[in-house]
Coordinates of C-alpha atoms in Angstrom, one line a residue:
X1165 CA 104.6 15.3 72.1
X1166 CA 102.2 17.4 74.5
X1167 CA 101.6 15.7 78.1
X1168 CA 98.9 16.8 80.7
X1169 CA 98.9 15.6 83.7
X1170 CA 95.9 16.6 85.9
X1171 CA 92.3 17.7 86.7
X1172 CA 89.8 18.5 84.3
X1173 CA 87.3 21.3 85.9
X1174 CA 84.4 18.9 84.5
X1175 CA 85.4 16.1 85.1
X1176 CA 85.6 14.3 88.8
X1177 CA 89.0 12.0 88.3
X1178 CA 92.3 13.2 87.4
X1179 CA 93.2 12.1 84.0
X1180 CA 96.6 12.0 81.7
X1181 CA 95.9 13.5 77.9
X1182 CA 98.6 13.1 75.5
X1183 CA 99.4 14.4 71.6
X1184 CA 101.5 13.9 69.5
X1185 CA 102.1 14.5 65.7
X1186 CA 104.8 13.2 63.6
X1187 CA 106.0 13.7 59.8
X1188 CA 108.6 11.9 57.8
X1189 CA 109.8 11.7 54.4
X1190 CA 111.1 8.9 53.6
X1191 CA 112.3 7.2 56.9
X1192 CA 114.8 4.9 55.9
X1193 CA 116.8 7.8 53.3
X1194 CA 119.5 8.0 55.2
X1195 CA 119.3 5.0 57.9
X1196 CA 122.6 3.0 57.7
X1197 CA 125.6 1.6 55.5
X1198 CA 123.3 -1.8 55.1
X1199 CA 120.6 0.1 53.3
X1200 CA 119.5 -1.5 49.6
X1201 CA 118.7 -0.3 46.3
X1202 CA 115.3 -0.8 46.9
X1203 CA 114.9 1.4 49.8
X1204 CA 117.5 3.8 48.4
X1205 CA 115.0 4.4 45.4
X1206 CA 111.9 5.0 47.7
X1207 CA 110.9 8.4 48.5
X1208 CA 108.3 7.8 51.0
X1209 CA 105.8 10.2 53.1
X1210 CA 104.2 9.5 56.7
X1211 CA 102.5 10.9 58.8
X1212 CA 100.6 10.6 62.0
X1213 CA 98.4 12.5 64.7
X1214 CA 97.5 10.4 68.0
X1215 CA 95.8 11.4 71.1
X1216 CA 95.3 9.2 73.9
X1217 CA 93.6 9.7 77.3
X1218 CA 94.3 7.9 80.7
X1219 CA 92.4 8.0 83.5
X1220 CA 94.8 8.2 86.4
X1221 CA 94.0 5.3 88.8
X1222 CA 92.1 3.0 86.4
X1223 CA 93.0 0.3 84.0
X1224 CA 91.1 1.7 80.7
X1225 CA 92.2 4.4 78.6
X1226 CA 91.2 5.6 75.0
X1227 CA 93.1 6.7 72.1
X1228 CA 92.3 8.4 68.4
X1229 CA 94.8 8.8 65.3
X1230 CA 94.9 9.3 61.8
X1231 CA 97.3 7.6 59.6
X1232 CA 99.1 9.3 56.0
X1233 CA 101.5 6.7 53.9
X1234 CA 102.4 7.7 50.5
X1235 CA 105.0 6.7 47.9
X1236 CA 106.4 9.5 45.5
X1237 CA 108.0 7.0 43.0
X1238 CA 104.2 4.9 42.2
X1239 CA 102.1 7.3 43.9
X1240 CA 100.3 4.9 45.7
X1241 CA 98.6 6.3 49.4
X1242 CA 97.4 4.7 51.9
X1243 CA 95.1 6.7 53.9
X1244 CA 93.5 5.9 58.0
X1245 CA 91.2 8.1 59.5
X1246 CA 89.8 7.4 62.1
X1247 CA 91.4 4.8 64.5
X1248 CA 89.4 4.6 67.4
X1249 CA 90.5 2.2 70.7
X1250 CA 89.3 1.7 74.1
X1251 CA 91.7 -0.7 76.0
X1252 CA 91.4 -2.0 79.4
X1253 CA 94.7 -3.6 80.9
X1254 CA 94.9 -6.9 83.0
X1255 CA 92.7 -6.2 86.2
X1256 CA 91.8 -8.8 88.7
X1257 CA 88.2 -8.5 89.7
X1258 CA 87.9 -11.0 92.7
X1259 CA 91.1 -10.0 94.4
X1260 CA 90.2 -9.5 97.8
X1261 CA 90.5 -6.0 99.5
X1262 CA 92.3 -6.5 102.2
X1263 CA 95.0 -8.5 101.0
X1264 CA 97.3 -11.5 102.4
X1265 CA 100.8 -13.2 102.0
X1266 CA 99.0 -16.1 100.1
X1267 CA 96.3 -15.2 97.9
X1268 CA 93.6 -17.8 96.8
X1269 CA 93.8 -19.4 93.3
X1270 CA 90.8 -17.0 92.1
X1271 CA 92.3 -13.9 93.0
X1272 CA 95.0 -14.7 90.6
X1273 CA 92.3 -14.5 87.7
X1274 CA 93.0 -11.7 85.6
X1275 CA 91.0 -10.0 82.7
X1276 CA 91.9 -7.8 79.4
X1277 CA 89.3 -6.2 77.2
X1278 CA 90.2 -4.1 74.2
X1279 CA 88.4 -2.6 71.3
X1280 CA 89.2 -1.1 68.0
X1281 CA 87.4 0.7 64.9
X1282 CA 88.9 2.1 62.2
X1283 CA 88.2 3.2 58.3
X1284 CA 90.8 3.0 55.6
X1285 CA 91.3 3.2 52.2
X1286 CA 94.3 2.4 50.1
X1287 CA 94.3 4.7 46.4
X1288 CA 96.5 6.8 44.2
X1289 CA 96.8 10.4 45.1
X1290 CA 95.1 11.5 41.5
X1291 CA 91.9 9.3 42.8
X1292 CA 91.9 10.0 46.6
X1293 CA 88.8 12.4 46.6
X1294 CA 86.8 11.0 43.7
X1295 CA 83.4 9.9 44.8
X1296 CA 83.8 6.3 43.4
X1297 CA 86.5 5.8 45.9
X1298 CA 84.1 6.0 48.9
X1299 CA 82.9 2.1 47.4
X1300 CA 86.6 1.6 48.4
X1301 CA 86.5 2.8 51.9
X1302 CA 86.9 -0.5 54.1
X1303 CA 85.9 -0.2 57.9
X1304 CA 85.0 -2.3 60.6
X1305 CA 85.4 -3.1 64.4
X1306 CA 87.2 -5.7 66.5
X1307 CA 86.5 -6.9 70.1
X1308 CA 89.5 -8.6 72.0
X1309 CA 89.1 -10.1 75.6
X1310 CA 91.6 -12.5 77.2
X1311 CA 91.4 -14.3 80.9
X1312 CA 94.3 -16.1 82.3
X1313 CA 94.7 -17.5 85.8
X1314 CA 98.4 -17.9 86.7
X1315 CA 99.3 -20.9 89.2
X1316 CA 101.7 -22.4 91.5
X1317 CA 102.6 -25.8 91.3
X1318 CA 104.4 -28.5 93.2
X1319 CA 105.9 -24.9 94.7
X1320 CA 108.1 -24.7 91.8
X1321 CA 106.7 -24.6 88.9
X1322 CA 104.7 -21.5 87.4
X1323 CA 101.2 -22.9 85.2
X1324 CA 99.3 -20.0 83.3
X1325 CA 96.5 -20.8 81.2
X1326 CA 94.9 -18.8 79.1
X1327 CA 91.9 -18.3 77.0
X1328 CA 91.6 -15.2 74.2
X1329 CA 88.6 -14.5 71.9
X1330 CA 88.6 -12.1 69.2
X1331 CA 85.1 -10.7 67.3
X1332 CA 85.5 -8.5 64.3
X1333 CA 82.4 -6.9 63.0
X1334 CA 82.8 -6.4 59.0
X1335 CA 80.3 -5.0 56.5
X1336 CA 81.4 -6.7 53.0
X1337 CA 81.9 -9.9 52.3
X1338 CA 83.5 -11.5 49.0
X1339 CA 81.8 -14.1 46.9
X1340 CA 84.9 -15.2 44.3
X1341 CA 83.9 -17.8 41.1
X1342 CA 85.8 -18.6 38.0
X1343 CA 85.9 -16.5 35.4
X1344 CA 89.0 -18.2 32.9
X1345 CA 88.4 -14.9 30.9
X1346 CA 91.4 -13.4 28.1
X1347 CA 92.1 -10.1 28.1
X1348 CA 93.8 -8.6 25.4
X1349 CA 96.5 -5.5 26.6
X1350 CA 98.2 -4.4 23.7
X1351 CA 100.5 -7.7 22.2
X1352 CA 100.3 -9.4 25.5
X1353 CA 97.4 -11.8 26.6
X1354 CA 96.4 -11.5 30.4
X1355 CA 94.3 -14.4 31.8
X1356 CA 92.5 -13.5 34.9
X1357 CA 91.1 -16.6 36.3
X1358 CA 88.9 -15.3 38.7
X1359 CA 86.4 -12.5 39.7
X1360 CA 85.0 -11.7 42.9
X1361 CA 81.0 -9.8 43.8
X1362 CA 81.0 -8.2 47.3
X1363 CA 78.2 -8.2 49.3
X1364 CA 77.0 -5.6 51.9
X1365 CA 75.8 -6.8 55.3
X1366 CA 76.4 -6.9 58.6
X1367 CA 79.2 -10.1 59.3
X1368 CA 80.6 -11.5 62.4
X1369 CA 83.9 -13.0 62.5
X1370 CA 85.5 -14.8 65.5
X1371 CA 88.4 -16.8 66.9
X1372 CA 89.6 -18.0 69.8
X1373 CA 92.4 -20.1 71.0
X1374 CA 93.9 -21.5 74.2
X1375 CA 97.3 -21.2 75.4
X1376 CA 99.3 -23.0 78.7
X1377 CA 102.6 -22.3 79.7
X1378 CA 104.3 -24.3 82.8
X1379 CA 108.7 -22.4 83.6
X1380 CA 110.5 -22.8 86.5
X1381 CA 113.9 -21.2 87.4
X1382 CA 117.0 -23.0 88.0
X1383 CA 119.6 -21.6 89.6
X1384 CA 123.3 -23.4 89.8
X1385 CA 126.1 -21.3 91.5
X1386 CA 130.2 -22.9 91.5
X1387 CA 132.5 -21.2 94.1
X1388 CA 135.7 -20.6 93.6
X1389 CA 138.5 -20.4 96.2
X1390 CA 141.3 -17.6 94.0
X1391 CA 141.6 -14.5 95.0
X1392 CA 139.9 -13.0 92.1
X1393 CA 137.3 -14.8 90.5
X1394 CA 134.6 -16.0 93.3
X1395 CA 131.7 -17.8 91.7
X1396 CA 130.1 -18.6 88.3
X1397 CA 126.4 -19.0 88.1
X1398 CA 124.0 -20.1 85.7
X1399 CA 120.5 -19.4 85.5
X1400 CA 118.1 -21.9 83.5
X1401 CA 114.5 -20.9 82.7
X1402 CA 112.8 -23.8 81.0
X1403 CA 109.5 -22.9 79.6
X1404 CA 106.9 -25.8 78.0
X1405 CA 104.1 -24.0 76.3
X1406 CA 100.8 -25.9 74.6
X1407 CA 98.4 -23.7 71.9
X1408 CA 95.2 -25.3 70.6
X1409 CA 92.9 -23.1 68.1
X1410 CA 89.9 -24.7 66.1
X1411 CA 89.7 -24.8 62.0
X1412 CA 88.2 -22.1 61.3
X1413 CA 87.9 -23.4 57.5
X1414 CA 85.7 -25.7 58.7
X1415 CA 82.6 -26.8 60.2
X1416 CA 79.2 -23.8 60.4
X1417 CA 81.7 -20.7 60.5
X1418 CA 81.4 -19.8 57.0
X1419 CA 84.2 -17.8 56.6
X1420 CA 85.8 -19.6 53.9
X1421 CA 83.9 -20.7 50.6
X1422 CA 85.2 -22.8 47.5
X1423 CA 85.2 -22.5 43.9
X1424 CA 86.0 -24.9 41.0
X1425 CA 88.7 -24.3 38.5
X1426 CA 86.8 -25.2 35.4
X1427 CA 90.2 -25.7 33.4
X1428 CA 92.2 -27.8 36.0
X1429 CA 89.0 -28.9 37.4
X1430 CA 90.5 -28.6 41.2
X1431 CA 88.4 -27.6 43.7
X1432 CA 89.9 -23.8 45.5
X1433 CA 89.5 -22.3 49.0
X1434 CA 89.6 -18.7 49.6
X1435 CA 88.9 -16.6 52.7
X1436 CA 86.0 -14.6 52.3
X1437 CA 87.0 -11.7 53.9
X1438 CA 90.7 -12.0 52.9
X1439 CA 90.4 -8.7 51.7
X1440 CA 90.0 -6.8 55.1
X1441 CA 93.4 -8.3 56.0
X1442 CA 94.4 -4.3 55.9
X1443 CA 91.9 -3.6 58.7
X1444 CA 92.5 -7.2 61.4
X1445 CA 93.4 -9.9 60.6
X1446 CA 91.1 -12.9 60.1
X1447 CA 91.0 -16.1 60.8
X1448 CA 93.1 -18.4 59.2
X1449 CA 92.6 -22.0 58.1
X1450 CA 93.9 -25.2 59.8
X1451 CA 94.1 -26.5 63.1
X1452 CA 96.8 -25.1 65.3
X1453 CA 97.6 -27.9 67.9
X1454 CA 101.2 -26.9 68.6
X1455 CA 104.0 -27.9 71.7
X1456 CA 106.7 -25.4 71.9
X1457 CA 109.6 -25.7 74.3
X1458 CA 112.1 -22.9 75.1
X1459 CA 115.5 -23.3 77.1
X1460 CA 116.8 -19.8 78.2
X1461 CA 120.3 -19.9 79.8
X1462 CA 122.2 -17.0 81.2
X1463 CA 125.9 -17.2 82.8
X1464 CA 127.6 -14.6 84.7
X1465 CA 130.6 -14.4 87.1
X1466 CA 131.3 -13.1 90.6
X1467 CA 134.9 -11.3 91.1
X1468 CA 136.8 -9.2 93.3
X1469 CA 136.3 -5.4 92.8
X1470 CA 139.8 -3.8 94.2
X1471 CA 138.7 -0.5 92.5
X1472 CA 135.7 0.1 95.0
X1473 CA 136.0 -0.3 98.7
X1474 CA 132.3 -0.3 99.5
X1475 CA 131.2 -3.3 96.7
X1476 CA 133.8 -5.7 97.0
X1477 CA 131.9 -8.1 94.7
X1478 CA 131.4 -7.3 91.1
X1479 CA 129.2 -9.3 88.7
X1480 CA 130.9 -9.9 85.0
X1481 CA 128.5 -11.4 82.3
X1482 CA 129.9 -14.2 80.9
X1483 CA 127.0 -14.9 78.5
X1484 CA 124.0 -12.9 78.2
X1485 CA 121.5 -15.1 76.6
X1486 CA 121.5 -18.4 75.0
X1487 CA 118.5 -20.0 74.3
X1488 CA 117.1 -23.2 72.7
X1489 CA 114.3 -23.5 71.0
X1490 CA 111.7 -26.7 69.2
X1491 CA 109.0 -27.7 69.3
X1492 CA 106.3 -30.7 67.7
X1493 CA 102.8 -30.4 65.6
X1494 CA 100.8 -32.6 66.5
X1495 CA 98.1 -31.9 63.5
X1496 CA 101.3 -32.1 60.4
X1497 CA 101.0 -34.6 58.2
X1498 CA 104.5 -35.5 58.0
X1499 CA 107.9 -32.7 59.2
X1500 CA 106.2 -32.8 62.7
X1501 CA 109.3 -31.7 64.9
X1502 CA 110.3 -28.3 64.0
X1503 CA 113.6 -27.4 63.8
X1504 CA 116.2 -26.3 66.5
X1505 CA 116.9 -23.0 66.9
X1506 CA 120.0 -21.5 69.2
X1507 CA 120.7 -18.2 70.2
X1508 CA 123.0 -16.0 72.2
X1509 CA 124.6 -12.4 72.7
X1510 CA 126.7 -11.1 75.1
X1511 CA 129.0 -8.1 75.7
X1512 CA 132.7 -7.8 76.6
X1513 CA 134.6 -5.4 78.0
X1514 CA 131.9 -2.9 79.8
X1515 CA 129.9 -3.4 76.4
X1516 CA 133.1 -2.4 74.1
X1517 CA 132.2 -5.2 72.1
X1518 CA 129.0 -6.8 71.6
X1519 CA 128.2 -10.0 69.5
X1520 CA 125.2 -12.1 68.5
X1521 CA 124.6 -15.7 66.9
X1522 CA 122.1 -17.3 65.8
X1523 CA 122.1 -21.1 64.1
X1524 CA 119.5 -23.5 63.0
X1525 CA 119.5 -27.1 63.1
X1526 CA 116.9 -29.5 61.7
X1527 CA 116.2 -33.2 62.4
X1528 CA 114.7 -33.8 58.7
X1529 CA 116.5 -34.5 55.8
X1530 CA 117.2 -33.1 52.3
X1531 CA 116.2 -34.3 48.9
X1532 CA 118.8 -32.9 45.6
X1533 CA 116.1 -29.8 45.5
X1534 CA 116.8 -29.0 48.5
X1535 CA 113.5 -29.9 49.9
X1536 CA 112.6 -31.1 53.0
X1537 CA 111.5 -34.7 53.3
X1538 CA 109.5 -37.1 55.6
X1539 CA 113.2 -38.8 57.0
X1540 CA 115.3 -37.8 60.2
X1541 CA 118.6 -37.3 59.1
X1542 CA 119.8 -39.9 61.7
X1543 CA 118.1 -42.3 59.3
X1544 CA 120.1 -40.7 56.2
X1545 CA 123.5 -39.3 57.5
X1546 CA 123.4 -41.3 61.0
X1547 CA 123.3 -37.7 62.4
X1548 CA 121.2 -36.3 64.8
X1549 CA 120.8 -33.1 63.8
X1550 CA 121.6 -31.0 60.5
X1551 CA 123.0 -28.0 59.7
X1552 CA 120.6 -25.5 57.6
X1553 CA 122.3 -22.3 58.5
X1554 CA 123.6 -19.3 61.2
X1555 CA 124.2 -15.9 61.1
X1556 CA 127.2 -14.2 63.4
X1557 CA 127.2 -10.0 63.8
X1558 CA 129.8 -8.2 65.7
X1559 CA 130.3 -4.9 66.8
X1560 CA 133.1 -2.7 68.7
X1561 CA 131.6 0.7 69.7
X1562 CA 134.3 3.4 70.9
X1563 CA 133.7 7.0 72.0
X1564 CA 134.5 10.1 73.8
X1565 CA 133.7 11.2 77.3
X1566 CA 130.8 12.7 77.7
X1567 CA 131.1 16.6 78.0
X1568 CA 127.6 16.7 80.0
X1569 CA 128.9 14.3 82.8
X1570 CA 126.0 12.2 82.2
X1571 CA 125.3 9.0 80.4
X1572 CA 123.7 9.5 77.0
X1573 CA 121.0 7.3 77.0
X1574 CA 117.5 8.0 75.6
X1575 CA 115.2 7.1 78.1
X1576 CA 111.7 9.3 76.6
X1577 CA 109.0 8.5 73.9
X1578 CA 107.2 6.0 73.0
X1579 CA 108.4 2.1 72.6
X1580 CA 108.3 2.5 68.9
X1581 CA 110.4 6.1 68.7
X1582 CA 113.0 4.5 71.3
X1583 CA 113.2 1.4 69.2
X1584 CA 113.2 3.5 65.5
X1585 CA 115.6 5.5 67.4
X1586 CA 117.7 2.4 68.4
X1587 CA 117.8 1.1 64.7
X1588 CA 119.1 4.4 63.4
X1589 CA 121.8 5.5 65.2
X1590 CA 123.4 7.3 62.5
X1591 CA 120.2 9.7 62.2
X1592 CA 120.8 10.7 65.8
X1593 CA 123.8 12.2 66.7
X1594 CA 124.7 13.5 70.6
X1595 CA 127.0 16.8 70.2
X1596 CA 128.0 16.5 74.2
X1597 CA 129.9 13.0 72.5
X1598 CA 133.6 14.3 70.8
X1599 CA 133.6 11.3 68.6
X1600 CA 132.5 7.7 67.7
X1601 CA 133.5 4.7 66.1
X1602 CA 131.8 1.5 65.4
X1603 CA 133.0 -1.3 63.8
X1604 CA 131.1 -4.1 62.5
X1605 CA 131.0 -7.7 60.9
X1606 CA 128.1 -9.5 59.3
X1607 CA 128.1 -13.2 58.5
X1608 CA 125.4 -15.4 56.9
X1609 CA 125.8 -18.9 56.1
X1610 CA 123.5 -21.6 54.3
X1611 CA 124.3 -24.9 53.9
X1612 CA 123.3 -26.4 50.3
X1613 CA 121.6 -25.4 47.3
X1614 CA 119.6 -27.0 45.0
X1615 CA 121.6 -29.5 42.6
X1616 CA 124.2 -29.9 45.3
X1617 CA 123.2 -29.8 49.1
X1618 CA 126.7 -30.5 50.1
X1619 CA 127.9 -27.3 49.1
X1620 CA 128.3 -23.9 51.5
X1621 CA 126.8 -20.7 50.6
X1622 CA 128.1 -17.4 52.0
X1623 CA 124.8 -15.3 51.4
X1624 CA 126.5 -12.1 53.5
X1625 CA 130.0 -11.4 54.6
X1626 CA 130.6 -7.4 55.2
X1627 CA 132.5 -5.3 56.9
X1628 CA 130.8 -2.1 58.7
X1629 CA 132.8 1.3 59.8
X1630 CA 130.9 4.3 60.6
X1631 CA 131.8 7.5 63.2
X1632 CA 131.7 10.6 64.0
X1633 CA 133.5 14.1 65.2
X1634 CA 133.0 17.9 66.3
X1635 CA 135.2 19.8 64.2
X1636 CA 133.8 22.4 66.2
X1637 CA 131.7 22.6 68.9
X1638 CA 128.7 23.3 66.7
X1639 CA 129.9 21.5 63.7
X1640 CA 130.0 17.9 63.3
X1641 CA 130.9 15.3 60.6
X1642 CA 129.1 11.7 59.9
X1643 CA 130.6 9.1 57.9
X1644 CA 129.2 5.4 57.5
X1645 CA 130.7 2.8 54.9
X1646 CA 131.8 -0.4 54.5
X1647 CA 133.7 -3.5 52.7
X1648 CA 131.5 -6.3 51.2
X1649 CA 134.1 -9.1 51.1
X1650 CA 131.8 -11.5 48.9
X1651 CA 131.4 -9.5 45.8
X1652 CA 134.4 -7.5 46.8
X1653 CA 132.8 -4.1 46.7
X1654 CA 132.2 -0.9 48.6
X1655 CA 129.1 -0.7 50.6
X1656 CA 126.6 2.4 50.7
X1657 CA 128.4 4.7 51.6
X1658 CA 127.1 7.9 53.5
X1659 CA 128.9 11.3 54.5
X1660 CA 127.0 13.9 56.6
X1661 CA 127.7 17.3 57.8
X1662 CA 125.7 18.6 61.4
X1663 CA 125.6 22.2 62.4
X1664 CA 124.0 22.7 66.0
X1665 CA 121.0 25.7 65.6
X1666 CA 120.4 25.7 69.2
X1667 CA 116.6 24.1 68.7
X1668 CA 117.4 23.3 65.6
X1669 CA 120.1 21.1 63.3
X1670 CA 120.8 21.8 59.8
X1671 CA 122.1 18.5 58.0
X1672 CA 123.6 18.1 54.4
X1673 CA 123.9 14.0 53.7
X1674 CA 125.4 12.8 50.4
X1675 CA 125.1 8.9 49.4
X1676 CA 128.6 9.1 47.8
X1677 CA 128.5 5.1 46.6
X1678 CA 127.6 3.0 44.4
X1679 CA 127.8 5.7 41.8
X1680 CA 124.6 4.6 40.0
X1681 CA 123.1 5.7 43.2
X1682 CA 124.6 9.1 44.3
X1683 CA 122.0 11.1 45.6
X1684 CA 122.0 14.5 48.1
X1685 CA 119.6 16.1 51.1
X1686 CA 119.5 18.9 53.2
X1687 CA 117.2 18.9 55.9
X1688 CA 116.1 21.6 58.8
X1689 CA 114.8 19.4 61.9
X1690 CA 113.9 20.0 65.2
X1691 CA 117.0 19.5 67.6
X1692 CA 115.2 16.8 70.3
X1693 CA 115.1 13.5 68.9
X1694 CA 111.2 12.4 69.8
X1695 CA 110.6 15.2 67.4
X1696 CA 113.1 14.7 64.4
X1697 CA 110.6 13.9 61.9
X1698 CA 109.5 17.7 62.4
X1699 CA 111.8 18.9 59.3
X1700 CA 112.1 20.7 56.2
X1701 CA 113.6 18.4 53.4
X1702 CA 114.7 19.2 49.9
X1703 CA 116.6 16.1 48.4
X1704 CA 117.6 14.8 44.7
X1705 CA 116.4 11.1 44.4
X1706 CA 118.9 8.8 42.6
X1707 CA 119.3 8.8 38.9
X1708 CA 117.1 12.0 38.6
X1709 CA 118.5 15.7 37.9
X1710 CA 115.4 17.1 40.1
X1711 CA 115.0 17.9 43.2
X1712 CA 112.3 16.6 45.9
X1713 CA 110.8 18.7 48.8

């Protein structure tokens, strides 16, 4: 990733220009210990090429990229080229120059614009450059603007309405009827119900909704009177939020259509431009008229610090998060509350151990299928709320000094490489660390299945061990695994072997279990971590005696 920072000769404002390219064969090979068949058995290529441009001092900047997806195992590829976009962040047009303490309710008005184009076209690598693939080509535009004005009211409550409008410009449109034609292949009959004629044109196709929001902060603080432990403190930020949005299936839009199933004689509703789903999304049918309310809570603790002088106070969290969440539909039929849902996380021990848990309760009952009916469960069970399911993960992450001094953190690229980077760990070793060790526990549980509701279901229940160490100071051994305690079995289970090339790191990995799945790859990638898609790859899929570059 290339970054310029400065002053074009041309041009009369300083601007910020930035590429970057990236490659990668199949992303998630060698991800983690929780890796499945499926993804095991994909061997996938992507690539991508962005440059974007920022005008230094003004909200707008413009970007262009070219997309490459392709799948070795059904050679399907998925090709983007262009991707235009012009965006221009929140700016505040009637904010006054000279500025003061308390600013008038229109100065809080804010505006986003943003518009995108792009052409894609989704084929098998055989077909890509045939000329009756350009019929295939889809393209089109779309036009987003948004205008909020935030609010205070009764001094403690924050209001922000909010209005956003989206207008896609598309140049097919699909005209689907009932065909209820047979179609012999080989011994098997194939009924294809339907067929569809698209029509060129020029088509406009728009939504809007509105949203409202109203928080407010809470604060409660006990003291204490020990020696050690001083206060406790909980924060509560209770948000209300309201979203209406029109039926679009409705009314002089046209963007839906019907057509009658001559056999069932039922009358169907498609989305004419369904099929551009791959460029924006379009509208969708139904009225949205929904009332969500979120709950987020967060406790710490104030103690004594006797191991610094100059802080004497040291905040502990106690729990990080823990939320609640419902909310109502006022346009259901019937199921109008939705069900609760609680979170929380927290850390332990200067982050030694981390945990998260997540449960679900609903207010509706169950029939013997396991379906959810039009009854509270208060009026079944005399219960307020039931149990549907919750999920528990915990993790104990050990580890060497630091031979650099500094914290290893990586604090560069984009959102999306930090957070790729984030979710593959194992892919992204420090050398300056001696050694690792995590430890991990993952629990699922459902409550009921169909033909007995009463019953428990442990869906996942696995133990997690990966680490590393520097046999050498250039040299380094990976290993992940891990013990699934429901079907009493060995996870997937990875070994890899580092060797630092200054710039460069040459990696052997080896998917040692299941058996069935054994597979190897040595790759030659570019030492910094933005960049680690940059590599030379040769690999043997699993259950194949050849080998993959």
């Amino acid at each position: 990733m290339s970054i310029f920072n400065g002053r074009i000769p041309w041009m009369e404002k300083p601007v910020q220009i930035i590429f970057s390219a990236s490659a990668s064969k199949d992303r998630g090979y060698n991800s983690n210990s929780l890796q499945t068949d499926q993804q095991l058995l994909e061997v996938q290529l992507n690539s991508n090429i962005n440059y974007v441009r920022r005008f230094t001092g003004k909200p707008y900047s413009f970007s262009l990229s070219a997309k490459h997806c392709q799948n070795l195992k059904d050679r399907r590829i998925i090709l983007t080229l262009p991707e235009l976009a012009f965006n221009v962040s929140r700016f505040t047009p009637f904010q006054r120059k000279i500025q003061s303490d308390k600013k008038a309710f229109y100065e809080k008005i804010g505006f986003t614009y943003n518009v995108k184009a792009k052409a894609t076209v989704s084929t098998y690598d055989s077909l890509l450059f045939k000329k009756e693939n350009l019929e295939d080509i889809l393209y089109g535009t779309i036009q987003s603007a948004s205008v909020d004005a935030p609010f205070n009211l009764f001094k403690y409550f924050v209001v922000n309405p909010s209005f956003n409008y989206n207008e896609r410009w598309y140049f097919k449109q699909e005209d689907r009827y009932f065909l209820g034609d047979t179609i012999q292949v080989g011994e098997d009959k194939v009924y294809q119900a339907t067929a569809s004629d698209f029509k060129n044109g020029f088509f406009g196709v728009r939504d809007f909704n509105f949203n409202t929001n109203v928080s407010t902060t809470v604060t409660g603080i006990y003291n204490f009177k020990s020696k050690r432990l001083k206060a406790i403190r909980h924060v509560i930020k209770p948000t209300v939020s309201y979203t209406f949005q029109p039926d679009f299936s409705k009314g002089t839009w046209n963007y839906f259509d019907t057509y009658v199933n001559e056999d069932s004689q039922a009358e169907v509703q498609y989305n004419r431009y369904e099929f551009l789903n791959s460029l924006y999304r379009t509208p969708v049918s139904g009225l949205k008229n929904l009332l969500n309310l979120n709950i987020r809570n967060n406790f710490d603790m104030k103690i004594l610090n006797r191991k610094d002088t100059v802080e004497s106070m040291k905040k502990v969290p106690l729990i990080e998060q823990f939320n609640l969440q419902t909310g109502y539909d006022f346009t259901a039929d019937s199921l109008k509350i939705r069900p609760l849902a609680i979170s929380a996380q927290s850390s332990l021990f200067n982050k030694l151990l981390t945990w998260n848990l997540g449960v679900n309760l609903d207010p509706y009952a169950l029939n013997n299928k396991r379906q959810k009916i039009d009854q509270t469960y208060w009026n079944s069970n005399k219960r307020l709320l039931r149990f549907d399911n919750a999920s528990l993960a915990v993790q104990m992450n050990f580890k060497g000094k630091d031979k650099s001094g500094e914290e290893s953190t990586i604090n560069y690229g984009t959102v999306n490489e930090r957070e790729y980077i984030a979710n593959n760990p194992m892919m992204f070793y420090d050398f300056n660390i001696p050694w690792s060790l995590s430890m991990g526990y993952n629990l699922n549980i459902t409550k009921g299945i169909a033909g007995n509701i009463d019953s428990t279901v442990i869906s996942t229940n696995v133990l997690t061990l990966s680490g590393h160490i520097n046999v050498t100071p250039k040299w380094q051994i990976n290993a992940s695994t891990g013990y699934d305690i429901k079907n009493k079995d060995l996870t997937l289970t990875n070994i890899r072997v580092e060797r630092d090339l200054h710039c460069w790191v040459l990696a052997f990995n080896w998917t040692a279990y299941p058996l069935t799945r054994q597979t190897y790859a040595i790759d030659l990638h570019v030492k910094s971590a933005i960049l680690q898609e940059l590599k030379l790859s040769r690999k043997q899929p699993p259950g194949t005696g050849s080998t993959v570059f």
